[in-house]
């Protein structure tokens, strides 16, 4: 169940947002539970824009405290909360800048959850994979991206929480699988289970099979779906062997620089 409602732009923050829906959440969670639901997910989207100073401290605190309050309410009504601080891939920020901002976001989240009295082993994290912005001019290998993600977890992720299931967030299956598998290869003795919670990365290739054909291609879709799940499952075990370049970030050359070149 996704119990959050409409997105709201915080005034004076250059576009930072929060999700609405906390006021009626307890009543709705009770109804969801009676209807058979046992899990809930609240997504708090954030965008990194270095020039605009986003996300602001206000946006980070507001969103993470909302996630904590949502988690507490869900647990009080018998639902297991999935907390999703979702930092967008858009932007020109470097991997190093992404690391600093994501540590700040996750540290704020987990402190707020503890302050609210959330039972930490009874929650799970659905984070974005830490990446440079899609238009970042600096290139990074998949191994560098994996090491950055483990570093962020080591700096902020409570041992009490059993694991993280990463969202795809605009990455292809090939990109996400390479990065997740690389993370599991380098995590060492880290106590967390690192897995996936991907929708677009798995669903879009299935829908592409149906383009121009007028109907769903169930046989082809079923075969591809099984193959995709094999790739994702192997990545969650650190056993996926990716092709050269999969998972790397290739720096984007600005249009003006490309013309001069």
PDB file of C-alpha atoms in Angstrom:
ATOM      1  CA  UNK A   1       0.000   0.000   0.000  1.00  0.00           C
ATOM      2  CA  UNK A   2       1.234   3.500  -0.879  1.00  0.00           C
ATOM      3  CA  UNK A   3      -0.503   5.692   1.723  1.00  0.00           C
ATOM      4  CA  UNK A   4       1.041   9.061   0.835  1.00  0.00           C
ATOM      5  CA  UNK A   5      -1.191  11.512  -0.988  1.00  0.00           C
ATOM      6  CA  UNK A   6      -0.302  14.580  -3.067  1.00  0.00           C
ATOM      7  CA  UNK A   7       3.127  16.143  -3.358  1.00  0.00           C
ATOM      8  CA  UNK A   8       3.512  19.679  -1.992  1.00  0.00           C
ATOM      9  CA  UNK A   9       6.179  22.268  -2.855  1.00  0.00           C
ATOM     10  CA  UNK A  10       7.795  23.841   0.191  1.00  0.00           C
ATOM     11  CA  UNK A  11       7.733  27.651  -0.135  1.00  0.00           C
ATOM     12  CA  UNK A  12      11.118  29.355  -0.215  1.00  0.00           C
ATOM     13  CA  UNK A  13      13.148  26.248  -1.048  1.00  0.00           C
ATOM     14  CA  UNK A  14      13.674  26.609  -4.821  1.00  0.00           C
ATOM     15  CA  UNK A  15      11.371  23.688  -5.539  1.00  0.00           C
ATOM     16  CA  UNK A  16      11.936  21.175  -2.714  1.00  0.00           C
ATOM     17  CA  UNK A  17       8.873  19.071  -1.956  1.00  0.00           C
ATOM     18  CA  UNK A  18       7.190  16.979   0.738  1.00  0.00           C
ATOM     19  CA  UNK A  19       4.440  14.366   0.574  1.00  0.00           C
ATOM     20  CA  UNK A  20       1.054  14.962   2.191  1.00  0.00           C
ATOM     21  CA  UNK A  21      -1.167  12.417   3.913  1.00  0.00           C
ATOM     22  CA  UNK A  22      -0.030  12.054   7.521  1.00  0.00           C
ATOM     23  CA  UNK A  23      -3.125  13.590   9.126  1.00  0.00           C
ATOM     24  CA  UNK A  24      -5.472  10.758   8.102  1.00  0.00           C
ATOM     25  CA  UNK A  25      -2.833   8.033   7.977  1.00  0.00           C
ATOM     26  CA  UNK A  26      -3.770   6.103  11.145  1.00  0.00           C
ATOM     27  CA  UNK A  27      -7.394   5.704  10.047  1.00  0.00           C
ATOM     28  CA  UNK A  28      -6.391   4.636   6.551  1.00  0.00           C
ATOM     29  CA  UNK A  29      -3.754   2.187   7.832  1.00  0.00           C
ATOM     30  CA  UNK A  30      -6.369   0.508   9.987  1.00  0.00           C
ATOM     31  CA  UNK A  31      -8.575   0.127   6.909  1.00  0.00           C
ATOM     32  CA  UNK A  32      -5.658  -1.185   4.845  1.00  0.00           C
ATOM     33  CA  UNK A  33      -4.880  -3.789   7.508  1.00  0.00           C
ATOM     34  CA  UNK A  34      -8.514  -4.898   7.695  1.00  0.00           C
ATOM     35  CA  UNK A  35      -8.442  -5.200   3.908  1.00  0.00           C
ATOM     36  CA  UNK A  36      -5.509  -7.628   4.081  1.00  0.00           C
ATOM     37  CA  UNK A  37      -2.511  -5.329   3.582  1.00  0.00           C
ATOM     38  CA  UNK A  38       0.578  -5.990   5.698  1.00  0.00           C
ATOM     39  CA  UNK A  39       3.162  -3.696   4.072  1.00  0.00           C
ATOM     40  CA  UNK A  40       3.185   0.016   3.312  1.00  0.00           C
ATOM     41  CA  UNK A  41       5.594   2.269   1.412  1.00  0.00           C
ATOM     42  CA  UNK A  42       6.047   6.038   1.686  1.00  0.00           C
ATOM     43  CA  UNK A  43       8.222   7.735  -0.934  1.00  0.00           C
ATOM     44  CA  UNK A  44       9.917  11.047  -0.184  1.00  0.00           C
ATOM     45  CA  UNK A  45      11.454  12.384  -3.428  1.00  0.00           C
ATOM     46  CA  UNK A  46      14.428  14.750  -3.269  1.00  0.00           C
ATOM     47  CA  UNK A  47      16.468  16.427  -6.007  1.00  0.00           C
ATOM     48  CA  UNK A  48      20.116  17.452  -5.827  1.00  0.00           C
ATOM     49  CA  UNK A  49      20.717  20.849  -7.412  1.00  0.00           C
ATOM     50  CA  UNK A  50      24.022  22.266  -6.208  1.00  0.00           C
ATOM     51  CA  UNK A  51      23.479  25.723  -7.765  1.00  0.00           C
ATOM     52  CA  UNK A  52      20.063  26.137  -6.113  1.00  0.00           C
ATOM     53  CA  UNK A  53      21.210  24.681  -2.795  1.00  0.00           C
ATOM     54  CA  UNK A  54      18.790  21.760  -2.989  1.00  0.00           C
ATOM     55  CA  UNK A  55      17.890  19.763  -1.093  1.00  0.00           C
ATOM     56  CA  UNK A  56      17.710  22.365   1.654  1.00  0.00           C
ATOM     57  CA  UNK A  57      18.119  21.473   5.312  1.00  0.00           C
ATOM     58  CA  UNK A  58      14.412  22.261   5.747  1.00  0.00           C
ATOM     59  CA  UNK A  59      13.418  19.798   3.034  1.00  0.00           C
ATOM     60  CA  UNK A  60      15.641  17.050   4.414  1.00  0.00           C
ATOM     61  CA  UNK A  61      14.341  17.470   7.975  1.00  0.00           C
ATOM     62  CA  UNK A  62      10.696  17.741   6.898  1.00  0.00           C
ATOM     63  CA  UNK A  63      10.819  14.698   4.634  1.00  0.00           C
ATOM     64  CA  UNK A  64      12.760  12.462   7.010  1.00  0.00           C
ATOM     65  CA  UNK A  65      10.580  13.351   9.992  1.00  0.00           C
ATOM     66  CA  UNK A  66       7.509  12.605   7.881  1.00  0.00           C
ATOM     67  CA  UNK A  67       8.982   9.207   7.006  1.00  0.00           C
ATOM     68  CA  UNK A  68       9.621   8.524  10.688  1.00  0.00           C
ATOM     69  CA  UNK A  69       6.104   9.511  11.712  1.00  0.00           C
ATOM     70  CA  UNK A  70       4.646   7.423   8.890  1.00  0.00           C
ATOM     71  CA  UNK A  71       6.699   4.408  10.007  1.00  0.00           C
ATOM     72  CA  UNK A  72       5.542   4.754  13.613  1.00  0.00           C
ATOM     73  CA  UNK A  73       1.879   5.058  12.614  1.00  0.00           C
ATOM     74  CA  UNK A  74       2.139   2.035  10.319  1.00  0.00           C
ATOM     75  CA  UNK A  75       3.663  -0.110  13.059  1.00  0.00           C
ATOM     76  CA  UNK A  76       0.980   0.997  15.522  1.00  0.00           C
ATOM     77  CA  UNK A  77      -1.656  -0.297  13.078  1.00  0.00           C
ATOM     78  CA  UNK A  78       0.101  -3.585  12.313  1.00  0.00           C
ATOM     79  CA  UNK A  79       1.714  -2.681   8.990  1.00  0.00           C
ATOM     80  CA  UNK A  80       5.409  -3.122   8.194  1.00  0.00           C
ATOM     81  CA  UNK A  81       6.691   0.228   6.885  1.00  0.00           C
ATOM     82  CA  UNK A  82       9.043   0.544   3.930  1.00  0.00           C
ATOM     83  CA  UNK A  83      10.829   3.908   4.093  1.00  0.00           C
ATOM     84  CA  UNK A  84      11.887   5.352   0.742  1.00  0.00           C
ATOM     85  CA  UNK A  85      14.089   8.444   0.618  1.00  0.00           C
ATOM     86  CA  UNK A  86      14.348   8.774  -3.174  1.00  0.00           C
ATOM     87  CA  UNK A  87      17.099  11.045  -4.471  1.00  0.00           C
ATOM     88  CA  UNK A  88      16.631  11.662  -8.192  1.00  0.00           C
ATOM     89  CA  UNK A  89      19.248  10.760 -10.819  1.00  0.00           C
ATOM     90  CA  UNK A  90      18.786  14.153 -12.471  1.00  0.00           C
ATOM     91  CA  UNK A  91      21.493  16.772 -12.130  1.00  0.00           C
ATOM     92  CA  UNK A  92      25.176  17.442 -12.714  1.00  0.00           C
ATOM     93  CA  UNK A  93      26.449  16.628  -9.212  1.00  0.00           C
ATOM     94  CA  UNK A  94      29.483  14.406  -8.759  1.00  0.00           C
ATOM     95  CA  UNK A  95      29.543  11.058  -6.996  1.00  0.00           C
ATOM     96  CA  UNK A  96      31.380  12.679  -4.082  1.00  0.00           C
ATOM     97  CA  UNK A  97      28.669  15.318  -3.722  1.00  0.00           C
ATOM     98  CA  UNK A  98      25.992  12.614  -3.902  1.00  0.00           C
ATOM     99  CA  UNK A  99      27.744  10.692  -1.115  1.00  0.00           C
ATOM    100  CA  UNK A 100      27.822  13.730   1.195  1.00  0.00           C
ATOM    101  CA  UNK A 101      24.169  14.614   0.605  1.00  0.00           C
ATOM    102  CA  UNK A 102      22.888  11.044   0.898  1.00  0.00           C
ATOM    103  CA  UNK A 103      24.728  10.545   4.202  1.00  0.00           C
ATOM    104  CA  UNK A 104      23.080  13.709   5.475  1.00  0.00           C
ATOM    105  CA  UNK A 105      19.657  12.479   4.323  1.00  0.00           C
ATOM    106  CA  UNK A 106      19.985   8.978   5.750  1.00  0.00           C
ATOM    107  CA  UNK A 107      21.495  10.148   9.047  1.00  0.00           C
ATOM    108  CA  UNK A 108      18.550  12.520   9.474  1.00  0.00           C
ATOM    109  CA  UNK A 109      16.115   9.718   8.623  1.00  0.00           C
ATOM    110  CA  UNK A 110      17.447   7.160  11.077  1.00  0.00           C
ATOM    111  CA  UNK A 111      17.794   9.691  13.899  1.00  0.00           C
ATOM    112  CA  UNK A 112      14.190  10.773  13.336  1.00  0.00           C
ATOM    113  CA  UNK A 113      13.012   7.144  13.339  1.00  0.00           C
ATOM    114  CA  UNK A 114      14.799   6.441  16.618  1.00  0.00           C
ATOM    115  CA  UNK A 115      13.531   9.719  18.141  1.00  0.00           C
ATOM    116  CA  UNK A 116       9.970   8.735  17.188  1.00  0.00           C
ATOM    117  CA  UNK A 117      10.334   5.307  18.801  1.00  0.00           C
ATOM    118  CA  UNK A 118      10.118   3.291  15.583  1.00  0.00           C
ATOM    119  CA  UNK A 119      11.006  -0.386  16.026  1.00  0.00           C
ATOM    120  CA  UNK A 120      13.989  -0.458  13.680  1.00  0.00           C
ATOM    121  CA  UNK A 121      14.168  -4.248  12.997  1.00  0.00           C
ATOM    122  CA  UNK A 122      10.525  -4.027  11.886  1.00  0.00           C
ATOM    123  CA  UNK A 123      11.235  -1.664   9.001  1.00  0.00           C
ATOM    124  CA  UNK A 124      13.124  -1.851   5.735  1.00  0.00           C
ATOM    125  CA  UNK A 125      14.890   0.772   3.655  1.00  0.00           C
ATOM    126  CA  UNK A 126      14.182   1.323  -0.045  1.00  0.00           C
ATOM    127  CA  UNK A 127      16.897   3.792  -1.050  1.00  0.00           C
ATOM    128  CA  UNK A 128      18.201   5.071  -4.337  1.00  0.00           C
ATOM    129  CA  UNK A 129      21.551   3.739  -5.490  1.00  0.00           C
ATOM    130  CA  UNK A 130      24.085   6.513  -4.840  1.00  0.00           C
ATOM    131  CA  UNK A 131      25.048   7.797  -8.282  1.00  0.00           C
ATOM    132  CA  UNK A 132      26.507  10.926  -9.850  1.00  0.00           C
ATOM    133  CA  UNK A 133      23.912  13.085 -11.555  1.00  0.00           C
ATOM    134  CA  UNK A 134      22.819  11.850 -14.961  1.00  0.00           C
ATOM    135  CA  UNK A 135      24.552  14.842 -16.594  1.00  0.00           C
ATOM    136  CA  UNK A 136      27.661  14.796 -14.397  1.00  0.00           C
ATOM    137  CA  UNK A 137      30.769  15.487 -16.549  1.00  0.00           C
ATOM    138  CA  UNK A 138      32.990  13.185 -14.452  1.00  0.00           C
ATOM    139  CA  UNK A 139      33.226   9.465 -15.299  1.00  0.00           C
ATOM    140  CA  UNK A 140      33.132   6.706 -12.659  1.00  0.00           C
ATOM    141  CA  UNK A 141      33.522   2.937 -12.816  1.00  0.00           C
ATOM    142  CA  UNK A 142      30.897   0.581 -11.455  1.00  0.00           C
ATOM    143  CA  UNK A 143      33.349  -0.406  -8.720  1.00  0.00           C
ATOM    144  CA  UNK A 144      33.732   3.219  -7.611  1.00  0.00           C
ATOM    145  CA  UNK A 145      29.950   3.599  -7.493  1.00  0.00           C
ATOM    146  CA  UNK A 146      29.614   0.379  -5.484  1.00  0.00           C
ATOM    147  CA  UNK A 147      32.262   1.446  -2.977  1.00  0.00           C
ATOM    148  CA  UNK A 148      30.526   4.820  -2.559  1.00  0.00           C
ATOM    149  CA  UNK A 149      27.246   3.076  -1.745  1.00  0.00           C
ATOM    150  CA  UNK A 150      28.818   0.826   0.872  1.00  0.00           C
ATOM    151  CA  UNK A 151      30.566   3.845   2.391  1.00  0.00           C
ATOM    152  CA  UNK A 152      27.220   5.658   2.760  1.00  0.00           C
ATOM    153  CA  UNK A 153      25.696   2.619   4.476  1.00  0.00           C
ATOM    154  CA  UNK A 154      28.685   2.261   6.797  1.00  0.00           C
ATOM    155  CA  UNK A 155      28.376   5.902   7.810  1.00  0.00           C
ATOM    156  CA  UNK A 156      24.667   5.916   8.593  1.00  0.00           C
ATOM    157  CA  UNK A 157      22.720   2.631   8.273  1.00  0.00           C
ATOM    158  CA  UNK A 158      21.734   1.054  11.635  1.00  0.00           C
ATOM    159  CA  UNK A 159      22.748  -2.561  12.188  1.00  0.00           C
ATOM    160  CA  UNK A 160      19.279  -3.104  13.687  1.00  0.00           C
ATOM    161  CA  UNK A 161      17.699  -2.819  10.233  1.00  0.00           C
ATOM    162  CA  UNK A 162      18.042  -6.111   8.341  1.00  0.00           C
ATOM    163  CA  UNK A 163      18.599  -4.771   4.858  1.00  0.00           C
ATOM    164  CA  UNK A 164      18.044  -2.385   1.990  1.00  0.00           C
ATOM    165  CA  UNK A 165      16.137  -3.028  -1.224  1.00  0.00           C
ATOM    166  CA  UNK A 166      17.338  -0.534  -3.804  1.00  0.00           C
ATOM    167  CA  UNK A 167      14.974   1.200  -6.217  1.00  0.00           C
ATOM    168  CA  UNK A 168      15.903   1.490  -9.881  1.00  0.00           C
ATOM    169  CA  UNK A 169      15.134   5.210 -10.144  1.00  0.00           C
ATOM    170  CA  UNK A 170      15.626   5.571 -13.894  1.00  0.00           C
ATOM    171  CA  UNK A 171      18.465   3.074 -14.249  1.00  0.00           C
ATOM    172  CA  UNK A 172      18.224   0.248 -16.757  1.00  0.00           C
ATOM    173  CA  UNK A 173      18.253  -3.341 -15.541  1.00  0.00           C
ATOM    174  CA  UNK A 174      21.828  -3.680 -16.812  1.00  0.00           C
ATOM    175  CA  UNK A 175      22.987  -0.616 -14.880  1.00  0.00           C
ATOM    176  CA  UNK A 176      21.165  -1.481 -11.677  1.00  0.00           C
ATOM    177  CA  UNK A 177      22.190  -5.140 -11.711  1.00  0.00           C
ATOM    178  CA  UNK A 178      25.864  -4.318 -12.297  1.00  0.00           C
ATOM    179  CA  UNK A 179      25.904  -1.768  -9.473  1.00  0.00           C
ATOM    180  CA  UNK A 180      24.003  -3.991  -7.023  1.00  0.00           C
ATOM    181  CA  UNK A 181      26.186  -7.007  -7.767  1.00  0.00           C
ATOM    182  CA  UNK A 182      29.330  -4.894  -7.361  1.00  0.00           C
ATOM    183  CA  UNK A 183      28.032  -3.654  -4.006  1.00  0.00           C
ATOM    184  CA  UNK A 184      27.517  -7.193  -2.773  1.00  0.00           C
ATOM    185  CA  UNK A 185      31.005  -8.127  -3.945  1.00  0.00           C
ATOM    186  CA  UNK A 186      32.681  -5.335  -1.960  1.00  0.00           C
ATOM    187  CA  UNK A 187      30.494  -5.150   1.143  1.00  0.00           C
ATOM    188  CA  UNK A 188      32.720  -7.544   3.057  1.00  0.00           C
ATOM    189  CA  UNK A 189      31.359  -8.355   6.512  1.00  0.00           C
ATOM    190  CA  UNK A 190      28.645  -5.694   6.385  1.00  0.00           C
ATOM    191  CA  UNK A 191      25.596  -7.167   8.166  1.00  0.00           C
ATOM    192  CA  UNK A 192      22.880  -6.051   5.767  1.00  0.00           C
ATOM    193  CA  UNK A 193      21.082  -7.927   3.017  1.00  0.00           C
ATOM    194  CA  UNK A 194      21.349  -5.745  -0.101  1.00  0.00           C
ATOM    195  CA  UNK A 195      18.707  -6.563  -2.692  1.00  0.00           C
ATOM    196  CA  UNK A 196      16.380  -4.942  -5.235  1.00  0.00           C
ATOM    197  CA  UNK A 197      12.895  -3.479  -5.441  1.00  0.00           C
ATOM    198  CA  UNK A 198      12.715  -2.625  -9.126  1.00  0.00           C
ATOM    199  CA  UNK A 199       9.636  -1.829 -11.171  1.00  0.00           C
ATOM    200  CA  UNK A 200      10.526   0.267 -14.225  1.00  0.00           C
ATOM    201  CA  UNK A 201      13.862  -1.464 -14.800  1.00  0.00           C
ATOM    202  CA  UNK A 202      12.041  -4.784 -15.103  1.00  0.00           C
ATOM    203  CA  UNK A 203       8.666  -3.709 -16.502  1.00  0.00           C
ATOM    204  CA  UNK A 204       9.694  -1.325 -19.300  1.00  0.00           C
ATOM    205  CA  UNK A 205      11.581  -3.979 -21.341  1.00  0.00           C
ATOM    206  CA  UNK A 206       8.499  -6.202 -21.073  1.00  0.00           C
ATOM    207  CA  UNK A 207       6.250  -3.448 -22.399  1.00  0.00           C
ATOM    208  CA  UNK A 208       8.716  -2.717 -25.201  1.00  0.00           C
ATOM    209  CA  UNK A 209       8.005  -6.215 -26.543  1.00  0.00           C
ATOM    210  CA  UNK A 210       4.418  -5.145 -27.190  1.00  0.00           C
ATOM    211  CA  UNK A 211       5.065  -1.890 -29.054  1.00  0.00           C
ATOM    212  CA  UNK A 212       3.307  -1.799 -32.397  1.00  0.00           C
ATOM    213  CA  UNK A 213       1.735  -5.237 -31.921  1.00  0.00           C
ATOM    214  CA  UNK A 214      -1.697  -4.219 -30.628  1.00  0.00           C
ATOM    215  CA  UNK A 215      -1.804  -6.704 -27.765  1.00  0.00           C
ATOM    216  CA  UNK A 216       0.265  -8.089 -24.927  1.00  0.00           C
ATOM    217  CA  UNK A 217       2.861 -10.647 -25.973  1.00  0.00           C
ATOM    218  CA  UNK A 218       2.411 -12.966 -23.002  1.00  0.00           C
ATOM    219  CA  UNK A 219       4.732 -15.776 -24.086  1.00  0.00           C
ATOM    220  CA  UNK A 220       7.632 -13.470 -24.941  1.00  0.00           C
ATOM    221  CA  UNK A 221       6.999 -11.356 -21.862  1.00  0.00           C
ATOM    222  CA  UNK A 222       6.996 -14.400 -19.587  1.00  0.00           C
ATOM    223  CA  UNK A 223      10.318 -15.637 -20.938  1.00  0.00           C
ATOM    224  CA  UNK A 224      11.970 -12.220 -20.650  1.00  0.00           C
ATOM    225  CA  UNK A 225      10.532 -11.712 -17.153  1.00  0.00           C
ATOM    226  CA  UNK A 226      12.130 -14.936 -15.931  1.00  0.00           C
ATOM    227  CA  UNK A 227      15.476 -13.933 -17.436  1.00  0.00           C
ATOM    228  CA  UNK A 228      15.268 -10.483 -15.829  1.00  0.00           C
ATOM    229  CA  UNK A 229      14.549 -11.998 -12.424  1.00  0.00           C
ATOM    230  CA  UNK A 230      17.524 -14.336 -12.794  1.00  0.00           C
ATOM    231  CA  UNK A 231      19.763 -11.313 -13.438  1.00  0.00           C
ATOM    232  CA  UNK A 232      18.331  -9.352 -10.507  1.00  0.00           C
ATOM    233  CA  UNK A 233      18.538 -12.342  -8.151  1.00  0.00           C
ATOM    234  CA  UNK A 234      22.156 -12.982  -9.082  1.00  0.00           C
ATOM    235  CA  UNK A 235      22.940  -9.307  -8.470  1.00  0.00           C
ATOM    236  CA  UNK A 236      21.435  -9.557  -4.979  1.00  0.00           C
ATOM    237  CA  UNK A 237      23.921 -12.357  -4.279  1.00  0.00           C
ATOM    238  CA  UNK A 238      26.898 -10.603  -5.825  1.00  0.00           C
ATOM    239  CA  UNK A 239      26.969 -13.301  -8.501  1.00  0.00           C
ATOM    240  CA  UNK A 240      25.901 -11.329 -11.575  1.00  0.00           C
ATOM    241  CA  UNK A 241      28.630 -11.057 -14.220  1.00  0.00           C
ATOM    242  CA  UNK A 242      28.040  -7.803 -16.016  1.00  0.00           C
ATOM    243  CA  UNK A 243      29.365  -6.757 -19.412  1.00  0.00           C
ATOM    244  CA  UNK A 244      32.160  -4.196 -19.650  1.00  0.00           C
ATOM    245  CA  UNK A 245      30.720  -0.737 -19.198  1.00  0.00           C
ATOM    246  CA  UNK A 246      27.487  -1.854 -17.526  1.00  0.00           C
ATOM    247  CA  UNK A 247      27.090   0.159 -14.360  1.00  0.00           C
ATOM    248  CA  UNK A 248      29.794   2.696 -15.245  1.00  0.00           C
ATOM    249  CA  UNK A 249      28.892   6.370 -15.408  1.00  0.00           C
ATOM    250  CA  UNK A 250      30.257   7.994 -18.545  1.00  0.00           C
ATOM    251  CA  UNK A 251      30.758  11.724 -18.016  1.00  0.00           C
ATOM    252  CA  UNK A 252      28.521  13.947 -20.099  1.00  0.00           C
ATOM    253  CA  UNK A 253      30.223  16.526 -22.293  1.00  0.00           C
ATOM    254  CA  UNK A 254      28.413  19.854 -22.354  1.00  0.00           C
ATOM    255  CA  UNK A 255      27.022  20.872 -25.734  1.00  0.00           C
ATOM    256  CA  UNK A 256      29.283  23.940 -25.981  1.00  0.00           C
ATOM    257  CA  UNK A 257      32.387  21.866 -25.178  1.00  0.00           C
ATOM    258  CA  UNK A 258      31.367  19.259 -27.753  1.00  0.00           C
ATOM    259  CA  UNK A 259      31.082  21.917 -30.468  1.00  0.00           C
ATOM    260  CA  UNK A 260      34.503  23.365 -29.588  1.00  0.00           C
ATOM    261  CA  UNK A 261      36.026  19.900 -29.689  1.00  0.00           C
TER     262      UNK A 261
END
